[in-house]
PDB file of C-alpha atoms in Angstrom:
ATOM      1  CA  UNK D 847       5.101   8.206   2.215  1.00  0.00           C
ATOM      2  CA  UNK D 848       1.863   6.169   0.792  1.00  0.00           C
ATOM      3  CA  UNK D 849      -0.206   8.818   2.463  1.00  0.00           C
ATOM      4  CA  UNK D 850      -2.428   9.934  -0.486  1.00  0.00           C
ATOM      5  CA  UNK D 851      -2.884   6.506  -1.670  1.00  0.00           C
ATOM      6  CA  UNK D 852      -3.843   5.587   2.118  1.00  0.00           C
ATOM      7  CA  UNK D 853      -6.309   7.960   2.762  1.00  0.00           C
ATOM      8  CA  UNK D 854      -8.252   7.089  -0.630  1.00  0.00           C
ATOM      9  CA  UNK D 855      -8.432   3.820   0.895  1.00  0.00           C
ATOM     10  CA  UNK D 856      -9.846   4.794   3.991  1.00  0.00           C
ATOM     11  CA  UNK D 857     -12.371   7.022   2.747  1.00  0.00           C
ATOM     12  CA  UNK D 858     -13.474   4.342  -0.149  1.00  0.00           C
ATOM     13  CA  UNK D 859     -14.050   1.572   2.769  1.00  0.00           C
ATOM     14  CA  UNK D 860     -16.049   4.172   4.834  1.00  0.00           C
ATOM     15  CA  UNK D 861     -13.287   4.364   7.906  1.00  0.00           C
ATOM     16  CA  UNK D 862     -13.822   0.781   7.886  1.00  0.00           C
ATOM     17  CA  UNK D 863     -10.081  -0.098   8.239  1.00  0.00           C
ATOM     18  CA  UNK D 864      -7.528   1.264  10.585  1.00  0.00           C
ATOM     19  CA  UNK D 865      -4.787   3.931   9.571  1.00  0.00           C
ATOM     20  CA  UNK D 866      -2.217   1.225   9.811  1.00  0.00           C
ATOM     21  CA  UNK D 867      -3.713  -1.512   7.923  1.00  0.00           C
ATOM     22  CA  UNK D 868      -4.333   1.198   4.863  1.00  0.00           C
ATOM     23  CA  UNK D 869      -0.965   2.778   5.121  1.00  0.00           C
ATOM     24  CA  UNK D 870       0.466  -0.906   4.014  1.00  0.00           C
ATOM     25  CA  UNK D 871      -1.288  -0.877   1.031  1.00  0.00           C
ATOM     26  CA  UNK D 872      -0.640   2.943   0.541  1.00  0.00           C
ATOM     27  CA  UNK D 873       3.285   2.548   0.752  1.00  0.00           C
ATOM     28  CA  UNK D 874       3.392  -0.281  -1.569  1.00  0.00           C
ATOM     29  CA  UNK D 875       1.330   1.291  -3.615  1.00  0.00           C
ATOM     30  CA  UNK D 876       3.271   4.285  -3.639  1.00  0.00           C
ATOM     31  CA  UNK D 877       6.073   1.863  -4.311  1.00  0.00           C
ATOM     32  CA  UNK D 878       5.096   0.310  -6.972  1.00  0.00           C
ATOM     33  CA  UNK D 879       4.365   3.935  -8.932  1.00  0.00           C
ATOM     34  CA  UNK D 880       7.950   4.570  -7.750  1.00  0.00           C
ATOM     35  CA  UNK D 881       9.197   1.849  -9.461  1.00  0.00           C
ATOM     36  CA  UNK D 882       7.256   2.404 -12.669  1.00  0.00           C
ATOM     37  CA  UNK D 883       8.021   5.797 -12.701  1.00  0.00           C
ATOM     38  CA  UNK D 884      11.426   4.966 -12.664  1.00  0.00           C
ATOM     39  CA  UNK D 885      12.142   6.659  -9.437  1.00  0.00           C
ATOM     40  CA  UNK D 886      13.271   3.256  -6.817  1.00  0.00           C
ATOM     41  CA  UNK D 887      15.174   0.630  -7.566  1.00  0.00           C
ATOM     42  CA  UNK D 888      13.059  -2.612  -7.742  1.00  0.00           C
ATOM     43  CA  UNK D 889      15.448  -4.300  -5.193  1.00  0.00           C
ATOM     44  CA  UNK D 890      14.594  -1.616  -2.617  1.00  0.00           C
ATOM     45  CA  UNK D 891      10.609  -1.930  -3.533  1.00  0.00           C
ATOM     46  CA  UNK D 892      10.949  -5.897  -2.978  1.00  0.00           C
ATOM     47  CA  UNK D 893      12.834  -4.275   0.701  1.00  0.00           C
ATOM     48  CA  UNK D 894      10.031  -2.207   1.807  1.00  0.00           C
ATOM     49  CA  UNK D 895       7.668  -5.173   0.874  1.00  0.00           C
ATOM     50  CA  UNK D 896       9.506  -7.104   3.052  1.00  0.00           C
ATOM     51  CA  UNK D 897       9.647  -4.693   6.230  1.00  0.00           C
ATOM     52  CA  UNK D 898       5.726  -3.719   5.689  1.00  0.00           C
ATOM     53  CA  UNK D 899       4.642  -7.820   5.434  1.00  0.00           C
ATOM     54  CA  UNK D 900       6.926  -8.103   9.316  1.00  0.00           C
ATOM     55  CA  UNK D 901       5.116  -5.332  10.783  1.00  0.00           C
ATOM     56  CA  UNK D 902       1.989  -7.842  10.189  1.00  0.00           C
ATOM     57  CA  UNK D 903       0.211  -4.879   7.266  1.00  0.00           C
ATOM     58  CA  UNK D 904      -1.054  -5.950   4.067  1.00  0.00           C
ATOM     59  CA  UNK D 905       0.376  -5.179   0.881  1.00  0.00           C
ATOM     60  CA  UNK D 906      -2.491  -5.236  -1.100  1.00  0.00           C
ATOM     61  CA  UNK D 907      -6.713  -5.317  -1.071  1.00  0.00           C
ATOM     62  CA  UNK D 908      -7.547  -8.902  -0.132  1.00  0.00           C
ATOM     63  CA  UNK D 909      -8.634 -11.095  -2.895  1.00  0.00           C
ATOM     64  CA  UNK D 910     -12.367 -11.125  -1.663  1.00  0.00           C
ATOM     65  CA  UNK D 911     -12.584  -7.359  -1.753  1.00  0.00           C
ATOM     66  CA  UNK D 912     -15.542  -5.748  -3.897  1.00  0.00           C
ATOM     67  CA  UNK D 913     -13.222  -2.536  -4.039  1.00  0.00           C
ATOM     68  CA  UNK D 914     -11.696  -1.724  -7.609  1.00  0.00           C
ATOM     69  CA  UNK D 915      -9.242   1.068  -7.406  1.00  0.00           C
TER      70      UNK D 915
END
């Protein structure tokens, strides 16, 4: 779950970033495509958010990053 998204991540920061810290980003944004897609419920999106941010992982590429995905 988020894994494709994840490693893209990872190998556009050069390995910069731990597994973890990119899988947050990667499941939310897998999420999000869920939700567009029409596949999750936005209500269990905003639920995953919730669990990822209380495991301490980001959500999303800091404000300050150069990266444009």
């Amino acid at each position: 779950w988020g894994h494709t998204i994840t490693y893209a991540l990872e190998k556009a920061l050069d390995y910069s970033v731990s597994h973890g810290w990119a899988l947050g980003i990667g499941m939310m944004g897998s999420a999000l495509l869920s939700v567009q897609l029409g596949y999750m419920a936005h209500d269990d999106m905003e639920s995953l958010r919730r669990v990822i941010v209380r495991a301490g992982l980001p959500i999303c590429l800091p404000p300050t990053s150069d990266l444009r995905l």
